[in-house]
Tab-separated table of C-alpha atoms and ligand atoms in Angstrom:
chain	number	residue	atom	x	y	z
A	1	UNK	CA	29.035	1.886	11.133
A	2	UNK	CA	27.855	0.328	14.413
A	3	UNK	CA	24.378	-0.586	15.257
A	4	UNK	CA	21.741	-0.638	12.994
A	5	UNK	CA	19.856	1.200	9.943
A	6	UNK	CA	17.157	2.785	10.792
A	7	UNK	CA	14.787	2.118	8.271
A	8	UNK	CA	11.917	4.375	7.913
A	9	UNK	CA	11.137	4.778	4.573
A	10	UNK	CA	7.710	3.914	2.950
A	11	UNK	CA	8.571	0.389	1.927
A	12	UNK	CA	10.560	-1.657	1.692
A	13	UNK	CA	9.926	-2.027	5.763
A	14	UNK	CA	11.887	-4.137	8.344
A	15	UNK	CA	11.286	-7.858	8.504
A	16	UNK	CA	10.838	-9.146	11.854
A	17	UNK	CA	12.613	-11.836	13.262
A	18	UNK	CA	10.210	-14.294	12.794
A	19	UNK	CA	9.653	-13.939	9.389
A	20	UNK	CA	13.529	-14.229	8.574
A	21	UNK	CA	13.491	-17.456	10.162
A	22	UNK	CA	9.791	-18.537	8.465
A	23	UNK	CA	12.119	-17.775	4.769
A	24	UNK	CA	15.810	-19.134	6.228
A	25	UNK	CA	14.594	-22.784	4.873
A	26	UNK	CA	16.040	-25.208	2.510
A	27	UNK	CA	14.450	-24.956	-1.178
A	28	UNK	CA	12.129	-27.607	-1.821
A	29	UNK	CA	10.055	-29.301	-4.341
A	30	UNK	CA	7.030	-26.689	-5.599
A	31	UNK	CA	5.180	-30.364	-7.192
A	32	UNK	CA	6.281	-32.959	-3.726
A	33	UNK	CA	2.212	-33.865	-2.512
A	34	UNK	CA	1.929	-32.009	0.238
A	35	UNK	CA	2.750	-28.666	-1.053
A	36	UNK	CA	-1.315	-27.755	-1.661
A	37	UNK	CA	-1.462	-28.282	2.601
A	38	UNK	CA	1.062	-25.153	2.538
A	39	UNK	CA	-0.792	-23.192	-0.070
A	40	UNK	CA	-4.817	-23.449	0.371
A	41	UNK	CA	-4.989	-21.845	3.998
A	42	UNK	CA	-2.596	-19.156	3.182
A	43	UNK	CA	-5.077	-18.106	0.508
A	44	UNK	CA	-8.410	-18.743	3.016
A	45	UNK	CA	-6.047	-16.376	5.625
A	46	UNK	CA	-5.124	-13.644	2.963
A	47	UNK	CA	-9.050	-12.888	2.476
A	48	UNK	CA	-9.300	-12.041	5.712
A	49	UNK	CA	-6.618	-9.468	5.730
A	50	UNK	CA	-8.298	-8.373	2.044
A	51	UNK	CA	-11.461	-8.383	3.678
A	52	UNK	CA	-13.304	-10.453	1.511
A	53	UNK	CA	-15.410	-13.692	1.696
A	54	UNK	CA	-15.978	-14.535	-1.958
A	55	UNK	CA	-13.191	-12.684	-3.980
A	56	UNK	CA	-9.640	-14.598	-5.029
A	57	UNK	CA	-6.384	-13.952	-4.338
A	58	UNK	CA	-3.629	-14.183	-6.546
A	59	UNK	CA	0.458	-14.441	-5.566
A	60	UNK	CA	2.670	-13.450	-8.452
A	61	UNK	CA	6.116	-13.441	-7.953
A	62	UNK	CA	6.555	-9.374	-9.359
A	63	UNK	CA	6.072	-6.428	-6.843
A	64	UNK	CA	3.040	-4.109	-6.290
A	65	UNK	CA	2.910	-2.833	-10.089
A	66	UNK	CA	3.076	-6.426	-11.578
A	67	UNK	CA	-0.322	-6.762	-9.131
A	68	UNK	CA	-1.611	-3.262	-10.936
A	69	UNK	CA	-0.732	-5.081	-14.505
A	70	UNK	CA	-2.351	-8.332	-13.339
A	71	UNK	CA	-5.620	-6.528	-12.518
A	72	UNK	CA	-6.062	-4.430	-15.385
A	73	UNK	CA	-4.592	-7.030	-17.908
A	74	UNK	CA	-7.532	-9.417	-16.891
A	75	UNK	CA	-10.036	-7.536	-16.782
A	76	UNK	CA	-10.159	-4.746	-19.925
A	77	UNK	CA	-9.934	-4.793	-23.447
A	78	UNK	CA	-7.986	-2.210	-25.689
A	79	UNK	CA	-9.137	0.852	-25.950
A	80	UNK	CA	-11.545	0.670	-22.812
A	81	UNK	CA	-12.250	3.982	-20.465
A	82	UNK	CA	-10.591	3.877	-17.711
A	83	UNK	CA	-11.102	7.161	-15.145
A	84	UNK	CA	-8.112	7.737	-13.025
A	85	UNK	CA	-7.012	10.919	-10.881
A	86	UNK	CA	-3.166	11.779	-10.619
A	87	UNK	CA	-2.904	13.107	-7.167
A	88	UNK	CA	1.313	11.731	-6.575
A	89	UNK	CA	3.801	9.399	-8.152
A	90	UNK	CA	1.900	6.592	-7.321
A	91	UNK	CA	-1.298	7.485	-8.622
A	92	UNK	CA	0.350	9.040	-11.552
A	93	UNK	CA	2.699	5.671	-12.671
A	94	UNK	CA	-1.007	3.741	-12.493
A	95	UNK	CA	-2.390	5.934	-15.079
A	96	UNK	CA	0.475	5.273	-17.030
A	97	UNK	CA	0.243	1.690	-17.176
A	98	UNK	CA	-3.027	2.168	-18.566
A	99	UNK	CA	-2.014	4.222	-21.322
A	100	UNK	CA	0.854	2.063	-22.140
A	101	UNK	CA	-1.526	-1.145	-22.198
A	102	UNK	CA	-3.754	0.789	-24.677
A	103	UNK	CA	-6.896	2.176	-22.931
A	104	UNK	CA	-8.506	5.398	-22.898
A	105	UNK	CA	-7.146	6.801	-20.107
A	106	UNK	CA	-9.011	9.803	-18.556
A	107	UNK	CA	-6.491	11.438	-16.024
A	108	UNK	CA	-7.887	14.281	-13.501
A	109	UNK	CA	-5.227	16.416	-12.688
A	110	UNK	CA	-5.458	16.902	-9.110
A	111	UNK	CA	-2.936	19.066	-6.532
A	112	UNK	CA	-0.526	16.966	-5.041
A	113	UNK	CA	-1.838	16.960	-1.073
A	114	UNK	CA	-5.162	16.225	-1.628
A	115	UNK	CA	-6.787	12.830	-2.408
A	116	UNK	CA	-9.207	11.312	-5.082
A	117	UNK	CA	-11.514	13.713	-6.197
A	118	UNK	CA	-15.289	12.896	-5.424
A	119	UNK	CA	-16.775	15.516	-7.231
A	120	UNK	CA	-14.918	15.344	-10.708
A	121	UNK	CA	-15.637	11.593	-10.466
A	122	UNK	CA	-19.269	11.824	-9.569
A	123	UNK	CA	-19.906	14.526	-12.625
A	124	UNK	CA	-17.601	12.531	-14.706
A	125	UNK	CA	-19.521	8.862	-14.197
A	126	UNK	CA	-22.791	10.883	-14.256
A	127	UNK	CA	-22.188	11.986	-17.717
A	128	UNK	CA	-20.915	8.831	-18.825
A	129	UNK	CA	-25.086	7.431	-19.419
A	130	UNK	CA	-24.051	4.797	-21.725
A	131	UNK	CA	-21.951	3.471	-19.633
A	132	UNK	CA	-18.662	3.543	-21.706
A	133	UNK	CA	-16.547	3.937	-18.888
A	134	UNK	CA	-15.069	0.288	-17.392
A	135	UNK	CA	-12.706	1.109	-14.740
A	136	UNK	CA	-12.592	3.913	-11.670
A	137	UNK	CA	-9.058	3.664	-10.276
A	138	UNK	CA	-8.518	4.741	-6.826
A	139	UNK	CA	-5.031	4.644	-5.276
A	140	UNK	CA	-5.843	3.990	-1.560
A	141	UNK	CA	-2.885	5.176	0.303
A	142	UNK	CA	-1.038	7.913	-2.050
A	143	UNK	CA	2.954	6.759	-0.584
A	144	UNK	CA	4.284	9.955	-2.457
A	145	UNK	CA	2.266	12.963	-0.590
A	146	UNK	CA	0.830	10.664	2.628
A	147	UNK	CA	-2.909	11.450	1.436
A	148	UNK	CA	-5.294	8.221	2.561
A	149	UNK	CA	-9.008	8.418	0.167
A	150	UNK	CA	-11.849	7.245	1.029
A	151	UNK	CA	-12.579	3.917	-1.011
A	152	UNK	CA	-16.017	3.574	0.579
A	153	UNK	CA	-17.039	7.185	-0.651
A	154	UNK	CA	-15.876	5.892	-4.230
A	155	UNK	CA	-18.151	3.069	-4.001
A	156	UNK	CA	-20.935	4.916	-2.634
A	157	UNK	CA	-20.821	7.837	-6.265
A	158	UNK	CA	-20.866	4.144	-7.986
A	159	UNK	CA	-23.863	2.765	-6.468
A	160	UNK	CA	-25.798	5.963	-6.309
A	161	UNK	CA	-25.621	6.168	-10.197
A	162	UNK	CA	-25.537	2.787	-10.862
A	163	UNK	CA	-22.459	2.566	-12.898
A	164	UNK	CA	-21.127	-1.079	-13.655
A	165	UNK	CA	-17.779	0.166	-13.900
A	166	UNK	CA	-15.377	-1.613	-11.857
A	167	UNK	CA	-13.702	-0.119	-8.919
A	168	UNK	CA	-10.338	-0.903	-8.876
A	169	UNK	CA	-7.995	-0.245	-5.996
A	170	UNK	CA	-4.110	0.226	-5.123
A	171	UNK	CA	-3.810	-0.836	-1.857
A	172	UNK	CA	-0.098	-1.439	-1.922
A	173	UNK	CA	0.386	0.399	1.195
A	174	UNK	CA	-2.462	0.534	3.184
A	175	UNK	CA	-3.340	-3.595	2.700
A	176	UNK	CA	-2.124	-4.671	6.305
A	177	UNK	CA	-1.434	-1.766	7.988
A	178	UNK	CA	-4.962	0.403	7.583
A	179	UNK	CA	-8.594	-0.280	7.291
A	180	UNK	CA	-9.676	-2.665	4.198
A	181	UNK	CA	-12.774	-4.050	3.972
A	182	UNK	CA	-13.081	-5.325	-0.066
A	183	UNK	CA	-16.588	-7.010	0.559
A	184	UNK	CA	-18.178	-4.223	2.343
A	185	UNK	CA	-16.474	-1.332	0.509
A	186	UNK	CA	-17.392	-3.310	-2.793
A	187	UNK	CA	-14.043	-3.492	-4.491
A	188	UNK	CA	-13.379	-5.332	-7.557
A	189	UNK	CA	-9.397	-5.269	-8.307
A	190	UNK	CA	-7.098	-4.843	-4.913
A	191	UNK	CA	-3.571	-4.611	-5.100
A	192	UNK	CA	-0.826	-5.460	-2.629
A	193	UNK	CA	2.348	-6.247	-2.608
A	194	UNK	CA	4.633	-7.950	-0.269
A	195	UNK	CA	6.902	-5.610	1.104
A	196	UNK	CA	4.734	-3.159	2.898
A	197	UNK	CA	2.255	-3.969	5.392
A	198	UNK	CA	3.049	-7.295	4.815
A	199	UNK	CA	6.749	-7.284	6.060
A	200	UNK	CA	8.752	-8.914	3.611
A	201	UNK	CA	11.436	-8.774	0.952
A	202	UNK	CA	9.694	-7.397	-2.408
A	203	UNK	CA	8.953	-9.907	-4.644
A	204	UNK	CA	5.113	-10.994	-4.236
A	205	UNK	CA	2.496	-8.940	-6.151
A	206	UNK	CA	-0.936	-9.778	-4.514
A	207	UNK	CA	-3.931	-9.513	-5.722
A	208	UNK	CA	-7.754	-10.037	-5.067
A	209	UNK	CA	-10.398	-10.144	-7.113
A	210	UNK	CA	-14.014	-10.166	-6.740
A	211	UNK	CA	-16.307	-12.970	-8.586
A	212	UNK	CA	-17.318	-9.524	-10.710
A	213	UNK	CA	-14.014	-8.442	-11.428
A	214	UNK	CA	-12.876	-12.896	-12.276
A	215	UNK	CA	-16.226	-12.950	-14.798
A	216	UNK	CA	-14.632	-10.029	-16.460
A	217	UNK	CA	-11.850	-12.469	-17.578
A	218	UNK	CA	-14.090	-14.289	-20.530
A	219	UNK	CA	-14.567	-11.026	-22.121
A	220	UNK	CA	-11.298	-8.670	-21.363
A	221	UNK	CA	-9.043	-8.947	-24.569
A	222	UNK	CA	-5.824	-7.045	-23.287
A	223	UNK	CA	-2.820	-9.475	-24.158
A	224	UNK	CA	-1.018	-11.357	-21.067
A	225	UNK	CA	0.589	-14.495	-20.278
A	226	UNK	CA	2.685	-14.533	-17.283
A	227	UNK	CA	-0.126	-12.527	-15.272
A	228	UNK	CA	-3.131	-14.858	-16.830
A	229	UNK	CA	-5.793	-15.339	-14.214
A	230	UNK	CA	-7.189	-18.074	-16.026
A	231	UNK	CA	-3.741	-20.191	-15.542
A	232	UNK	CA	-3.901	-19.278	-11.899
A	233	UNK	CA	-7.495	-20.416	-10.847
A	234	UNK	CA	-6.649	-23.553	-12.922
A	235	UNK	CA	-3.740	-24.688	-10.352
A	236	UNK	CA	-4.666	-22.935	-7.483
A	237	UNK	CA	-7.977	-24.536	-7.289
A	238	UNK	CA	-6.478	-27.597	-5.965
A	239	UNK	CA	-2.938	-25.800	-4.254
A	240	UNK	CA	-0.750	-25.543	-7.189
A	241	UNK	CA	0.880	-22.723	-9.649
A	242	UNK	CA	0.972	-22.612	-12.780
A	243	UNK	CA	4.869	-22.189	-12.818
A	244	UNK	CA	7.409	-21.802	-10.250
A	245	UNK	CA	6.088	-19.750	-7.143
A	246	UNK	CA	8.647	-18.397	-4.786
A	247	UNK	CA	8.351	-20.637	-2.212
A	248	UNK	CA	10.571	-18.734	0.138
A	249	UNK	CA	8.761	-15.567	0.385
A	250	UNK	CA	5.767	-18.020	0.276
A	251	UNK	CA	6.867	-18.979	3.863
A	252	UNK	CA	7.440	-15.407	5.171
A	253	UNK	CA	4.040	-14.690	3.610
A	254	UNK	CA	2.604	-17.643	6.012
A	255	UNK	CA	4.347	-16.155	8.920
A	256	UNK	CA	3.219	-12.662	8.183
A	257	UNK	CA	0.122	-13.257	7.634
A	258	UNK	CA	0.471	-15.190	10.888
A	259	UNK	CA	1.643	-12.400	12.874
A	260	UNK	CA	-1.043	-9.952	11.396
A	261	UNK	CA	-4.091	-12.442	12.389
A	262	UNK	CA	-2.740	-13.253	15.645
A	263	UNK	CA	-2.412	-9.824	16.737
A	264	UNK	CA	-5.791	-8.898	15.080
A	265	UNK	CA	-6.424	-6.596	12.661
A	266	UNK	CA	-7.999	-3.951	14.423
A	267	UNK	CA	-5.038	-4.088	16.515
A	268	UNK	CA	-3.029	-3.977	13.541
A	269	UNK	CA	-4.959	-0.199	12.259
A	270	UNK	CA	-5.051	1.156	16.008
A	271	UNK	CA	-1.138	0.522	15.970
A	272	UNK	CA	-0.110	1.993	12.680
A	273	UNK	CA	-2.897	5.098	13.874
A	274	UNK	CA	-0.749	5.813	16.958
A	275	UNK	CA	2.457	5.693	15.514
A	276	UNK	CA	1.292	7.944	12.560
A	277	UNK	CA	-0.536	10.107	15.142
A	278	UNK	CA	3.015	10.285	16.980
A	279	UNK	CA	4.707	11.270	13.973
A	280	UNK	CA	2.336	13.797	13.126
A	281	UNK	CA	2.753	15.708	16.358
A	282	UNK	CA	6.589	15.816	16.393
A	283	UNK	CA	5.974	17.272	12.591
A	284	UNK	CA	3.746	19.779	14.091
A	285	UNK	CA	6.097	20.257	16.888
A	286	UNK	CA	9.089	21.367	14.226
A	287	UNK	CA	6.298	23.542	13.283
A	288	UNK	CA	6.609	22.340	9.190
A	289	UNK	CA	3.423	21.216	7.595
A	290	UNK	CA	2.265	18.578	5.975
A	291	UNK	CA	1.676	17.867	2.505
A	292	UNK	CA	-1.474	16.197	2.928
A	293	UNK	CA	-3.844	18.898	2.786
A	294	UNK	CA	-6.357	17.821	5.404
A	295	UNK	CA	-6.337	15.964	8.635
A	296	UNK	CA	-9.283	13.805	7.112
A	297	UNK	CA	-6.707	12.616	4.251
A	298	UNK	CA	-3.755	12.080	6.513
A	299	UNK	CA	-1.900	8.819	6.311
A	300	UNK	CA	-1.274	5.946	9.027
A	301	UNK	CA	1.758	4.469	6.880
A	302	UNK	CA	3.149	7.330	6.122
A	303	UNK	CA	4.039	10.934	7.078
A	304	UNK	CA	5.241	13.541	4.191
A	305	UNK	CA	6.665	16.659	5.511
A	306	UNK	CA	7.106	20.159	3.320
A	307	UNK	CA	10.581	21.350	3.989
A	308	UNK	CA	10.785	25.135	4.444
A	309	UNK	CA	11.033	27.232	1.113
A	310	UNK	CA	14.772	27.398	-0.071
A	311	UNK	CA	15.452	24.362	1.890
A	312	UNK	CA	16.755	20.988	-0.257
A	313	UNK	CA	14.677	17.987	1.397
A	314	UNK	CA	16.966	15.497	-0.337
A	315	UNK	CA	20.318	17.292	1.562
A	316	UNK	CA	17.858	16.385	4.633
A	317	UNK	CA	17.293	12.854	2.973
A	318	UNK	CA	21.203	12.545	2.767
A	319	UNK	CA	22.104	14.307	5.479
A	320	UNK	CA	20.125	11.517	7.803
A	321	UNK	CA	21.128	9.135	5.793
A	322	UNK	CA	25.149	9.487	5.803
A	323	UNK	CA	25.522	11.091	9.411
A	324	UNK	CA	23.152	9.006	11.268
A	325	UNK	CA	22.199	6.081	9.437
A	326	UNK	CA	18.764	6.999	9.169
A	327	UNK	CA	16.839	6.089	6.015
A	328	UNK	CA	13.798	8.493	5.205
A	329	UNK	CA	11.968	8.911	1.616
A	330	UNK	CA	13.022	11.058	-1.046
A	331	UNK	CA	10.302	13.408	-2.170
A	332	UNK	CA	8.909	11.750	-5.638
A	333	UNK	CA	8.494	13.749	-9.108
A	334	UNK	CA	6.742	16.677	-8.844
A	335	UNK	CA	7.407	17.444	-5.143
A	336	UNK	CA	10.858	16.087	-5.431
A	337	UNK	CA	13.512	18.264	-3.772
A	338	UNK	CA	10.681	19.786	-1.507
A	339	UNK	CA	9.311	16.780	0.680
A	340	UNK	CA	10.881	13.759	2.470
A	341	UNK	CA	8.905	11.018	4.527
A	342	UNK	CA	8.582	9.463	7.346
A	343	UNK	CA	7.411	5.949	6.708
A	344	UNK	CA	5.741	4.662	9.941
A	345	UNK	CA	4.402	1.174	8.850
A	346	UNK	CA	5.283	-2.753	9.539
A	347	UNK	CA	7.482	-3.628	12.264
A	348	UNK	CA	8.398	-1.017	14.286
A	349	UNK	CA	8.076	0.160	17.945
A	350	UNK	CA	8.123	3.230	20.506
A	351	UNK	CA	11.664	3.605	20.762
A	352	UNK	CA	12.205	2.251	17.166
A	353	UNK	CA	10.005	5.537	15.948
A	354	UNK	CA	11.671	7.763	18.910
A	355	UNK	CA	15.245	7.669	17.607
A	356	UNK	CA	14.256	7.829	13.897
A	357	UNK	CA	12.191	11.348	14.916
A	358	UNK	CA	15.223	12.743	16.919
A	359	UNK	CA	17.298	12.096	13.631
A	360	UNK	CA	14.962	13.813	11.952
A	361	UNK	CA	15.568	16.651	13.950
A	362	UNK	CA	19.477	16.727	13.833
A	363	UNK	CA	19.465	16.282	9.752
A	364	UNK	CA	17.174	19.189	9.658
A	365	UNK	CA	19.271	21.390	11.885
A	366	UNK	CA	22.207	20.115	9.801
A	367	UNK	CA	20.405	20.872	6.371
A	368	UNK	CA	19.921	24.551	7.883
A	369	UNK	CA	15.890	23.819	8.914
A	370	UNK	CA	15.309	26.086	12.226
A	371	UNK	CA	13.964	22.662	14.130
A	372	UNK	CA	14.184	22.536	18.206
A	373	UNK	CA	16.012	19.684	18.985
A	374	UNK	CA	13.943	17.622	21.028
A	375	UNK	CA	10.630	19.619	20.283
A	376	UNK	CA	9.256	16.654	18.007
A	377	UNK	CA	10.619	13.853	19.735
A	378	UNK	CA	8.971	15.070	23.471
A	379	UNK	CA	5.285	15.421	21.811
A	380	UNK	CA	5.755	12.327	20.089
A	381	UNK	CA	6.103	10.770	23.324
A	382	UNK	CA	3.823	12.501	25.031
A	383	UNK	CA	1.108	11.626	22.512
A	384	UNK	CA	2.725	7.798	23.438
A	385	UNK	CA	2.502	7.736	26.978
A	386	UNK	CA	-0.964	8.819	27.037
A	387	UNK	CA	-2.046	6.841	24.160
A	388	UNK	CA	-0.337	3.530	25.572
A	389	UNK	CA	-2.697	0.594	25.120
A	390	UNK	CA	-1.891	-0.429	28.875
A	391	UNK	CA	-2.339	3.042	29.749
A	392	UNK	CA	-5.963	2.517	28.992
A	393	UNK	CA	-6.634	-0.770	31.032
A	394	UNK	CA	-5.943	0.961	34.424
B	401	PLP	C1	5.195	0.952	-3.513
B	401	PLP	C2	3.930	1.290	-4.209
B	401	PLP	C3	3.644	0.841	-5.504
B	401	PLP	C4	4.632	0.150	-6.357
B	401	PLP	O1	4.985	-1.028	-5.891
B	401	PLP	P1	6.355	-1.744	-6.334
B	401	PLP	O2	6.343	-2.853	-5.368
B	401	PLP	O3	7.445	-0.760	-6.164
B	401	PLP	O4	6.172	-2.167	-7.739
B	401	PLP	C5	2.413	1.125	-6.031
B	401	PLP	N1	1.516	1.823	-5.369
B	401	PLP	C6	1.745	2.309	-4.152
B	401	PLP	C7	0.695	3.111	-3.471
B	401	PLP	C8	2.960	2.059	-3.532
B	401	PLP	O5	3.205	2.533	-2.310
């Protein structure tokens, strides 16, 4: 097929230029002495885009859920509480992990479209007197329903009962694209991984950890190896790993975090905001709803649209997919079948997001969806014209 894919799924994202040139390098010696030049600033740079001052970052070579094994692995013993809320597949495959690793895993059961639930945790951690509960688990950006939760209103329950338990977050989407502020917003485990916000091939988990979360280490007896902090802070300390890194998404990691400093992160939220906002209209335009339940939980990174009742959303999903070489995301587990999504995060532009929406419209109309063609695609640009950031100078 000519012309391109248009990838707009939630992750993996499209890799700008630049950073397929930063990786299209020669492999190279991961001991030759100047290698630590390479890999100490990166790590100074990537708490900036954590928002942190004194926590540590961490690059394993795994994806997003070897960050979510790194965190926990390091920092609980078996059979520790952990309090987690299953509000998508994300959230849900978390929980999980925890079980599988051997700690007592407290799940709330929350309905998919709505975000972490601040009541059940307060009454939850307020009962919990003694204490017994390490972990609170928040998945930031929910990629399966587009439902953002507030971390700071997590941290805030914390403080006001002064639990110790750690506050650990997924930030696998949201890290780079949306607000993050892990000093201010008092986070202990973050997770990210490298192709999302940050605009690369998968392949990098990332992970920062506060000086609370890194003291946990001496006491947290949950088996691991590969994932060892302890190995890491050894070598890293002076710019080394403790086994092969992958150097080549180490440079597109340099050039991405490049790209995200020199624009500036507020930049970075405001642009992912109007894009989402875009999306949100043409959605609203086709007159389908959302599945995130409130406009205070909606996503910037991604858009998750309830197809009409009777209505496949994967025969949309394939529909786009074979006839116009547009890639959009398959509703996951329990809203499979009824939801696809719009992922609106990384590199992408105007146009980029213009032509994905107006496939959007001719898959629905194929998959029998009673859509206006061109309904969604004029508010969207509507909503971009007026919203332009040179609009605003004049
Ligand atoms: C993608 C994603 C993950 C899983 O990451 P992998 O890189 O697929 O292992 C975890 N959490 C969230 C919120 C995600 O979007």
């Amino acid at each position: 097929m000519p012309g391109r894919n248009h990838l707009f799924i939630p992750g993996p994202t499209n890799i700008p230029e630049r950073i397929r040139r930063a990786m299209d390098v020669p492999l190279e010696d991961h001991r030759r002495a100047d290698y630590p030049q390479t890999v100490l600033p990166l790590f100074e740079d990537l708490k900036t885009v954590f928002g942190t001052k004194d926590g540590k970052v961490f690059i394993f070579s795994a994806s997003g859920t070897g960050g979510w094994e790194a965190a926990i692995s390091n920092t609980l013993s078996p059979g520790d509480r952990v309090l987690n809320a299953r509000f998508g597949h994300f959230s849900h495959l978390w929980g999980e992990l925890c079980k599988r690793l051997g700690l007592d895993t407290h799940i709330e059961q929350v309905e998919w479209g709505y975000g972490v639930p601040l009541e059940r945790y307060r009454e939850i951690l307020a009962a919990d007197t003694a204490h017994t509960i390490k972990a609170v688990l928040v998945t930031h950006n929910e990629t399966a329903t587009g439902v953002t939760s507030s971390i700071p209103a997590v941290r805030a329950i914390l403080d006001e009962l002064k639990h110790p338990a750690l506050l650990y977050v997924d930030g696998v989407s949201a890290i780079g694209c949306i607000k993050f502020q892990m000093d201010e917003w008092g986070v202990d485990l973050a997770v990210a991984g490298s192709q999302k916000g940050f605009m690369l091939p998968t392949g990098l988990g990332i992970v920062c950890a506060s000086q609370k979360a890194l003291n946990a280490r001496h006491t947290a007896q949950l088996k691991r190896y590969y994932f060892d902090f302890e190995d890491m802070l050894k070598s890293n300390a002076a710019g080394w790993f403790p086994y092969t890194p992958a150097m080549t998404l180490i440079h597109g990691l340099r050039e991405s975090v490049n790209m995200l400093l020199e624009e500036g992160l507020t930049n970075v939220y405001a642009r992912h905001y109007r894009y989402a906002e875009a999306t949100r209209r043409a959605v609203k335009a086709w007159g389908l709803p959302l599945c995130a339940k409130d406009p205070a939980l909606y996503s910037d990174t991604v858009s998750t649209v309830v197809v009409p009742a009777g209505i496949d959303s994967n025969l949309v999903v394939n529909l786009a997919y074979e006839r116009y070489n547009l890639s959009l995301g398959m509703g996951l587990a329990d809203v499979a079948g009824k939801v696809f999504r719009i992922g609106h995060l990384g590199d992408l532009n105007e146009l980029m997001l213009l032509g994905a929406l107006s496939g959007v419209e001719m898959a629905l109309q194929d998959a029998g969806v009673e859509v206006t063609l061109g309904s969604g695609v004029a508010a969207a640009q509507a909503w971009l014209r007026e919203s332009h950031p040179a609009r605003k100078a004049v």
